[in-house]
Amino acid sequence: MKTYRTHSARETVEVGRTFAAQLKPGDCVALSGTLGSGKTQFVIGVCEGLQARAHATSPTFTFINEYSAPFGTVVHIDLYRIEKPSELDALGVEEYFNERCICLIEWPEMIADRLPPRHYAVELRHGAAEDEREIVIREAVPA
């Protein structure tokens, strides 16, 4: 487990960029945290680190954004507006869990039982100061 403390959106992006260096195709990253905790900023950094060919934006209303990268596809999934597990079936989220994609999932609570057994869990929390964030990264591995 690694813990980072950032003091600006740019620093949160930088932590995401650094984290990206350990990702490989087939990896899945579950990002949790309250609204405004920096999940999308972290994703922007990961996409930059993976050399995605487009600037990452939040897919809150489209649910899924795909970005081409040298290895394949970065898939940014935002499940904030999902109300029932049955809606996940229509989205086909699990189809992205393959060796051509790296999946970054915001609000993963709705899909927790469907995540690959080995994945990264990233929790972002508000800190004491307005722009301060605590970022905790751990690898979830099957027992």
XYZ file of N, CA, C and O in Angstrom:
572
model
N 0.852 -1.178 0.000
C 0.000 0.000 0.000
C 0.893 1.234 0.000
O 1.892 1.291 0.714
N 0.504 2.200 -0.821
C 1.226 3.470 -0.860
C 0.235 4.594 -0.601
O -0.902 4.557 -1.066
N 0.689 5.596 0.125
C -0.144 6.756 0.424
C 0.583 8.010 -0.032
O 1.779 8.168 0.208
N -0.163 8.878 -0.708
C 0.379 10.153 -1.195
C -0.494 11.271 -0.655
O -1.690 11.105 -0.452
N 0.105 12.432 -0.454
C -0.638 13.633 -0.070
C -0.320 14.692 -1.114
O 0.847 14.991 -1.359
N -1.366 15.221 -1.742
C -1.163 16.259 -2.752
C -1.793 17.561 -2.270
O -2.672 17.554 -1.409
N -1.324 18.671 -2.861
C -1.799 19.990 -2.443
C -2.335 20.818 -3.602
O -2.531 22.027 -3.460
N -2.547 20.164 -4.737
C -3.136 20.851 -5.894
C -3.629 19.789 -6.876
O -3.212 18.632 -6.815
N -4.499 20.217 -7.771
C -4.979 19.307 -8.818
C -3.805 18.810 -9.651
O -3.743 17.634 -10.027
N -2.849 19.685 -9.931
C -1.678 19.308 -10.741
C -0.875 18.203 -10.060
O -0.396 17.279 -10.711
N -0.713 18.294 -8.736
C 0.005 17.239 -8.012
C -0.763 15.913 -8.059
O -0.156 14.845 -8.139
N -2.088 15.974 -8.011
C -2.894 14.759 -8.115
C -2.719 14.135 -9.492
O -2.571 12.914 -9.621
N -2.694 14.960 -10.536
C -2.418 14.476 -11.894
C -1.046 13.796 -11.926
O -0.888 12.714 -12.505
N -0.074 14.400 -11.284
C 1.292 13.859 -11.280
C 1.364 12.492 -10.591
O 2.071 11.595 -11.042
N 0.628 12.323 -9.505
C 0.595 11.006 -8.842
C -0.002 9.974 -9.792
O 0.500 8.847 -9.894
N -1.055 10.348 -10.508
C -1.645 9.441 -11.496
C -0.656 9.081 -12.588
O -0.556 7.909 -12.996
N 0.097 10.060 -13.054
C 1.094 9.818 -14.107
C 2.164 8.847 -13.605
O 2.550 7.914 -14.307
N 2.623 9.034 -12.396
C 3.631 8.146 -11.807
C 3.076 6.727 -11.631
O 3.747 5.745 -11.947
N 1.860 6.622 -11.146
C 1.208 5.323 -10.948
C 1.084 4.564 -12.270
O 1.232 3.340 -12.320
N 0.829 5.269 -13.350
C 0.631 4.644 -14.664
C 1.812 3.779 -15.081
O 1.638 2.798 -15.809
N 3.003 4.106 -14.607
C 4.206 3.369 -15.006
C 4.145 1.897 -14.603
O 4.799 1.057 -15.224
N 3.356 1.557 -13.593
C 3.284 0.159 -13.178
C 2.134 -0.601 -13.823
O 2.022 -1.815 -13.645
N 1.293 0.084 -14.589
C 0.152 -0.579 -15.219
C 0.550 -1.286 -16.499
O 1.441 -0.850 -17.214
N -0.177 -2.366 -16.784
C 0.041 -3.107 -18.017
C -1.319 -3.530 -18.565
O -2.314 -3.551 -17.827
N -1.394 -3.833 -19.855
C -2.672 -4.254 -20.426
C -3.292 -5.388 -19.614
O -2.607 -6.303 -19.159
N -4.593 -5.290 -19.411
C -5.322 -6.251 -18.601
C -5.573 -5.765 -17.192
O -6.387 -6.339 -16.465
N -4.892 -4.693 -16.775
C -5.071 -4.171 -15.421
C -6.378 -3.400 -15.294
O -6.870 -2.799 -16.253
N -6.896 -3.410 -14.085
C -8.117 -2.687 -13.759
C -7.846 -1.870 -12.499
O -7.219 -2.371 -11.561
N -8.314 -0.621 -12.502
C -8.108 0.281 -11.374
C -9.473 0.778 -10.914
O -10.209 1.386 -11.690
N -9.826 0.496 -9.658
C -11.088 0.933 -9.069
C -10.819 2.178 -8.237
O -10.067 2.123 -7.270
N -11.420 3.314 -8.636
C -11.185 4.604 -7.973
C -12.395 5.002 -7.143
O -13.475 5.210 -7.696
N -12.208 5.105 -5.839
C -13.317 5.515 -4.989
C -12.976 6.813 -4.260
O -11.813 7.148 -4.078
N -14.025 7.519 -3.875
C -13.878 8.798 -3.189
C -15.118 9.630 -3.422
O -15.869 9.391 -4.367
N -15.333 10.608 -2.581
C -16.514 11.454 -2.707
C -16.404 12.367 -3.927
O -15.334 12.489 -4.535
N -17.505 13.026 -4.255
C -17.490 14.002 -5.346
C -16.422 15.049 -5.074
O -16.281 15.521 -3.942
N -15.648 15.380 -6.102
C -14.639 16.419 -5.964
C -13.369 15.990 -5.258
O -12.530 16.829 -4.929
N -13.202 14.689 -5.039
C -12.011 14.232 -4.318
C -10.788 14.075 -5.214
O -9.693 13.834 -4.719
N -10.959 14.215 -6.534
C -9.813 14.180 -7.432
C -9.705 12.948 -8.313
O -8.680 12.732 -8.957
N -10.752 12.145 -8.366
C -10.695 10.919 -9.173
C -10.389 11.214 -10.635
O -9.508 10.575 -11.227
N -11.088 12.159 -11.218
C -10.861 12.463 -12.630
C -9.478 13.067 -12.846
O -8.810 12.760 -13.845
N -8.996 13.889 -11.925
C -7.634 14.433 -12.059
C -6.608 13.300 -12.040
O -5.649 13.305 -12.821
N -6.808 12.331 -11.167
C -5.924 11.169 -11.107
C -5.963 10.415 -12.438
O -4.920 10.043 -12.981
N -7.164 10.222 -12.988
C -7.320 9.534 -14.280
C -6.614 10.304 -15.383
O -5.968 9.704 -16.249
N -6.707 11.625 -15.382
C -6.006 12.432 -16.387
C -4.515 12.126 -16.338
O -3.873 11.924 -17.370
N -3.963 12.049 -15.135
C -2.542 11.726 -14.991
C -2.212 10.327 -15.487
O -1.205 10.122 -16.178
N -3.057 9.357 -15.161
C -2.826 7.985 -15.644
C -2.838 7.966 -17.171
O -1.954 7.380 -17.799
N -3.811 8.636 -17.765
C -3.893 8.677 -19.234
C -2.664 9.338 -19.841
O -2.142 8.868 -20.852
N -2.193 10.408 -19.231
C -0.965 11.044 -19.709
C 0.206 10.080 -19.604
O 1.012 9.950 -20.516
N 0.319 9.385 -18.479
C 1.405 8.440 -18.271
C 1.366 7.265 -19.236
O 2.403 6.706 -19.597
N 0.158 6.885 -19.657
C -0.007 5.777 -20.610
C 0.046 6.248 -22.061
O -0.157 5.457 -22.971
N 0.276 7.533 -22.255
C 0.376 8.143 -23.577
C -0.921 7.986 -24.383
O -0.903 7.746 -25.595
N -2.058 8.139 -23.688
C -3.347 8.117 -24.383
C -3.365 9.272 -25.375
O -2.821 10.339 -25.115
N -3.977 9.048 -26.509
C -3.926 10.023 -27.604
C -5.007 11.094 -27.534
O -5.203 11.834 -28.484
N -5.713 11.172 -26.426
C -6.727 12.216 -26.245
C -6.702 12.643 -24.787
O -6.283 11.889 -23.915
N -7.151 13.866 -24.532
C -7.223 14.364 -23.156
C -8.418 13.704 -22.463
O -9.533 13.720 -22.984
N -8.197 13.123 -21.302
C -9.262 12.455 -20.563
C -10.255 13.469 -20.009
O -9.867 14.505 -19.480
N -11.521 13.138 -20.136
C -12.597 13.928 -19.540
C -13.521 12.966 -18.808
O -13.519 11.766 -19.078
N -14.306 13.486 -17.896
C -15.192 12.635 -17.120
C -16.329 12.103 -17.980
O -17.033 12.869 -18.637
N -16.544 10.782 -17.975
C -17.645 10.208 -18.744
C -18.933 10.081 -17.931
O -19.688 9.125 -18.079
N -19.214 11.043 -17.067
C -20.377 10.966 -16.180
C -21.668 10.729 -16.954
O -22.510 9.954 -16.517
N -21.830 11.347 -18.099
C -23.088 11.209 -18.838
C -23.013 10.178 -19.950
O -24.034 9.654 -20.380
N -21.825 9.854 -20.408
C -21.677 8.822 -21.444
C -21.321 7.473 -20.832
O -21.365 6.461 -21.508
N -20.956 7.460 -19.579
C -20.554 6.286 -18.795
C -19.162 5.755 -19.139
O -18.432 5.350 -18.265
N -18.812 5.705 -20.433
C -17.545 5.097 -20.839
C -16.866 5.955 -21.903
O -17.484 6.326 -22.901
N -15.593 6.281 -21.674
C -14.748 6.915 -22.695
C -13.605 5.960 -22.997
O -13.039 5.361 -22.086
N -13.268 5.842 -24.268
C -12.138 5.014 -24.697
C -11.078 5.923 -25.298
O -11.401 6.828 -26.065
N -9.814 5.662 -24.938
C -8.695 6.443 -25.453
C -7.656 5.485 -26.036
O -7.208 4.568 -25.341
N -7.268 5.715 -27.266
C -6.213 4.907 -27.878
C -4.892 5.206 -27.198
O -4.602 6.345 -26.839
N -4.095 4.166 -27.029
C -2.767 4.285 -26.427
C -1.840 3.327 -27.176
O -2.314 2.444 -27.890
N -0.534 3.483 -27.044
C 0.392 2.620 -27.773
C 0.178 1.117 -27.548
O 0.388 0.322 -28.446
N -0.288 0.721 -26.376
C -0.468 -0.697 -26.068
C -1.839 -1.222 -26.476
O -2.064 -2.416 -26.541
N -2.826 -0.321 -26.649
C -4.213 -0.724 -26.917
C -5.160 0.395 -26.540
O -5.092 1.493 -27.092
N -6.017 0.162 -25.533
C -7.050 1.123 -25.177
C -7.100 1.371 -23.673
O -7.071 0.427 -22.888
N -7.174 2.656 -23.310
C -7.466 3.035 -21.934
C -8.974 3.250 -21.884
O -9.525 4.004 -22.689
N -9.636 2.573 -20.959
C -11.081 2.673 -20.829
C -11.394 3.359 -19.505
O -11.015 2.870 -18.442
N -12.058 4.508 -19.582
C -12.423 5.296 -18.399
C -13.930 5.132 -18.209
O -14.716 5.560 -19.044
N -14.307 4.507 -17.113
C -15.706 4.191 -16.834
C -16.139 4.956 -15.591
O -15.445 4.936 -14.573
N -17.290 5.626 -15.669
C -17.835 6.372 -14.535
C -19.219 5.811 -14.221
O -20.145 5.952 -15.024
N -19.362 5.158 -13.073
C -20.613 4.496 -12.714
C -21.464 5.313 -11.738
O -22.401 4.787 -11.148
N -21.182 6.600 -11.614
C -21.882 7.456 -10.654
C -23.399 7.424 -10.851
O -24.159 7.400 -9.893
N -23.848 7.419 -12.086
C -25.284 7.503 -12.362
C -25.967 6.142 -12.490
O -27.151 6.079 -12.798
N -25.236 5.067 -12.269
C -25.845 3.737 -12.326
C -26.672 3.526 -11.063
O -26.186 3.737 -9.948
N -27.927 3.135 -11.242
C -28.813 2.957 -10.090
C -29.054 1.499 -9.735
O -29.326 1.180 -8.584
N -28.968 0.602 -10.744
C -29.242 -0.814 -10.505
C -28.159 -1.661 -11.173
O -27.684 -1.314 -12.257
N -27.805 -2.772 -10.551
C -26.803 -3.654 -11.169
C -27.186 -4.102 -12.584
O -26.317 -4.300 -13.427
N -28.460 -4.210 -12.870
C -28.880 -4.655 -14.207
C -28.458 -3.664 -15.298
O -28.282 -4.055 -16.457
N -28.262 -2.394 -14.941
C -27.816 -1.405 -15.918
C -26.394 -1.698 -16.388
O -26.011 -1.329 -17.496
N -25.602 -2.361 -15.548
C -24.233 -2.712 -15.921
C -24.215 -3.686 -17.095
O -23.333 -3.623 -17.946
N -25.203 -4.587 -17.134
C -25.262 -5.554 -18.226
C -25.410 -4.846 -19.573
O -24.775 -5.219 -20.547
N -26.238 -3.809 -19.618
C -26.447 -3.068 -20.864
C -25.188 -2.332 -21.294
O -24.936 -2.168 -22.489
N -24.372 -1.902 -20.341
C -23.131 -1.184 -20.664
C -22.036 -2.116 -21.172
O -21.140 -1.689 -21.894
N -22.073 -3.370 -20.763
C -21.034 -4.309 -21.190
C -19.669 -4.026 -20.580
O -18.639 -4.289 -21.209
N -19.640 -3.518 -19.367
C -18.386 -3.135 -18.717
C -17.393 -4.299 -18.671
O -16.208 -4.125 -18.949
N -17.867 -5.476 -18.359
C -16.965 -6.621 -18.194
C -16.253 -7.019 -19.485
O -15.204 -7.658 -19.440
N -16.796 -6.619 -20.621
C -16.141 -6.910 -21.906
C -14.794 -6.193 -22.024
O -13.936 -6.593 -22.809
N -14.609 -5.139 -21.249
C -13.350 -4.390 -21.279
C -12.258 -5.034 -20.421
O -11.113 -4.622 -20.469
N -12.615 -6.016 -19.614
C -11.628 -6.691 -18.770
C -10.885 -7.718 -19.616
O -11.154 -8.917 -19.574
N -9.946 -7.236 -20.422
C -9.197 -8.109 -21.320
C -7.778 -7.593 -21.482
O -7.442 -6.524 -20.968
N -6.966 -8.312 -22.204
C -5.534 -8.002 -22.341
C -5.227 -6.873 -23.331
O -4.075 -6.573 -23.578
N -6.236 -6.241 -23.887
C -6.018 -5.108 -24.794
C -6.343 -3.774 -24.127
O -6.146 -2.718 -24.705
N -6.884 -3.846 -22.905
C -7.363 -2.635 -22.230
C -6.748 -2.473 -20.841
O -6.383 -3.452 -20.194
N -6.680 -1.233 -20.430
C -6.477 -0.897 -19.024
C -7.739 -0.136 -18.623
O -8.102 0.856 -19.267
N -8.438 -0.630 -17.612
C -9.708 -0.035 -17.192
C -9.529 0.815 -15.943
O -8.917 0.375 -14.964
N -10.082 2.013 -15.987
C -10.076 2.951 -14.866
C -11.537 3.203 -14.510
O -12.273 3.786 -15.311
N -11.980 2.739 -13.350
C -13.396 2.766 -13.005
C -13.649 3.676 -11.813
O -13.199 3.402 -10.700
N -14.395 4.764 -12.058
C -14.827 5.644 -10.973
C -16.144 5.118 -10.424
O -16.974 4.618 -11.162
N -16.330 5.233 -9.115
C -17.523 4.755 -8.408
C -17.677 3.238 -8.604
O -18.695 2.760 -9.078
N -16.663 2.455 -8.253
C -16.681 1.013 -8.514
C -17.565 0.209 -7.563
O -17.709 -1.006 -7.741
N -18.165 0.853 -6.592
C -18.967 0.124 -5.613
C -20.067 -0.713 -6.269
O -20.369 -1.814 -5.818
N -20.652 -0.191 -7.337
C -21.746 -0.891 -8.018
C -21.270 -2.173 -8.708
O -22.047 -3.083 -8.939
N -20.001 -2.240 -9.029
C -19.479 -3.373 -9.786
C -18.464 -4.186 -8.975
O -17.778 -5.054 -9.505
N -18.397 -3.952 -7.693
C -17.371 -4.573 -6.850
C -17.317 -6.091 -7.004
O -16.233 -6.679 -7.064
N -18.472 -6.735 -7.105
C -18.495 -8.190 -7.217
C -18.134 -8.697 -8.611
O -17.974 -9.890 -8.823
N -17.963 -7.782 -9.558
C -17.624 -8.168 -10.933
C -16.197 -7.779 -11.325
O -15.753 -8.086 -12.426
N -15.518 -7.063 -10.458
C -14.144 -6.651 -10.772
C -13.240 -7.875 -10.895
O -13.478 -8.886 -10.237
N -12.210 -7.773 -11.733
C -11.248 -8.873 -11.785
C -10.687 -9.127 -10.383
O -10.505 -8.177 -9.605
N -10.406 -10.375 -10.031
C -9.907 -10.669 -8.681
C -8.641 -9.880 -8.337
O -8.468 -9.429 -7.216
N -7.759 -9.694 -9.319
C -6.552 -8.901 -9.104
C -6.789 -7.535 -9.759
O -7.002 -7.452 -10.962
N -6.795 -6.500 -8.950
C -6.970 -5.144 -9.466
C -6.349 -4.167 -8.475
O -5.936 -4.549 -7.388
N -6.269 -2.930 -8.869
C -5.785 -1.879 -7.977
C -6.983 -1.130 -7.405
O -7.935 -0.831 -8.128
N -6.920 -0.840 -6.122
C -7.932 -0.016 -5.464
C -7.269 1.307 -5.095
O -6.256 1.323 -4.397
N -7.836 2.395 -5.601
C -7.310 3.733 -5.322
C -8.407 4.511 -4.619
O -9.509 4.658 -5.137
N -8.090 4.986 -3.415
C -9.051 5.775 -2.658
C -8.526 7.198 -2.527
O -7.378 7.408 -2.122
N -9.357 8.150 -2.905
C -8.995 9.564 -2.804
C -9.873 10.213 -1.749
O -11.092 10.030 -1.747
N -9.239 10.975 -0.853
C -9.962 11.639 0.235
C -9.580 13.113 0.284
O -8.447 13.468 0.013
N -10.532 13.918 0.699
C -10.248 15.332 0.952
C -9.336 15.441 2.161
O -9.489 14.696 3.127
N -8.387 16.365 2.093
C -7.493 16.614 3.224
C -7.983 17.776 4.062
O -9.097 18.269 3.882
N -7.132 18.247 4.971
C -7.493 19.340 5.872
C -7.656 20.662 5.120
O -8.571 21.431 5.385
N -6.750 20.936 4.173
C -6.837 22.172 3.379
C -7.719 21.924 2.160
O -7.923 20.778 1.735
N -8.229 22.998 1.573
C -9.171 22.886 0.459
C -8.639 22.055 -0.704
O -9.353 21.224 -1.259
N -7.398 22.264 -1.102
C -6.838 21.553 -2.248
C -6.056 20.299 -1.868
O -5.499 19.635 -2.724
N -6.016 19.988 -0.594
C -5.240 18.825 -0.151
C -6.037 17.533 -0.373
O -7.238 17.484 -0.120
N -5.327 16.510 -0.863
C -5.930 15.197 -1.069
C -5.001 14.132 -0.514
O -3.780 14.246 -0.590
N -5.600 13.076 0.003
C -4.849 11.888 0.388
C -5.234 10.796 -0.599
O -6.423 10.560 -0.843
N -4.231 10.173 -1.182
C -4.454 9.137 -2.190
C -3.819 7.851 -1.670
O -2.614 7.805 -1.416
N -4.639 6.822 -1.508
C -4.165 5.530 -1.032
C -4.320 4.523 -2.158
O -5.413 4.343 -2.707
N -3.205 3.877 -2.516
C -3.206 2.897 -3.605
C -2.796 1.551 -3.042
O -1.767 1.427 -2.384
N -3.629 0.555 -3.297
C -3.275 -0.795 -2.883
C -3.657 -1.775 -3.991
O -4.527 -1.498 -4.798
N -2.980 -2.892 -3.983
C -3.290 -3.924 -4.957
C -4.158 -4.977 -4.284
O -3.802 -5.498 -3.226
N -5.316 -5.243 -4.879
C -6.204 -6.300 -4.373
C -5.827 -7.579 -5.113
O -5.782 -7.605 -6.347
N -5.515 -8.600 -4.361
C -5.131 -9.880 -4.972
C -6.016 -10.974 -4.410
O -6.457 -10.896 -3.260
N -6.293 -11.995 -5.216
C -7.150 -13.083 -4.708
C -6.510 -13.793 -3.521
O -5.283 -13.927 -3.466
N -7.327 -14.217 -2.605
C -6.820 -14.907 -1.412
C -6.372 -16.324 -1.731
O -6.730 -16.935 -2.661
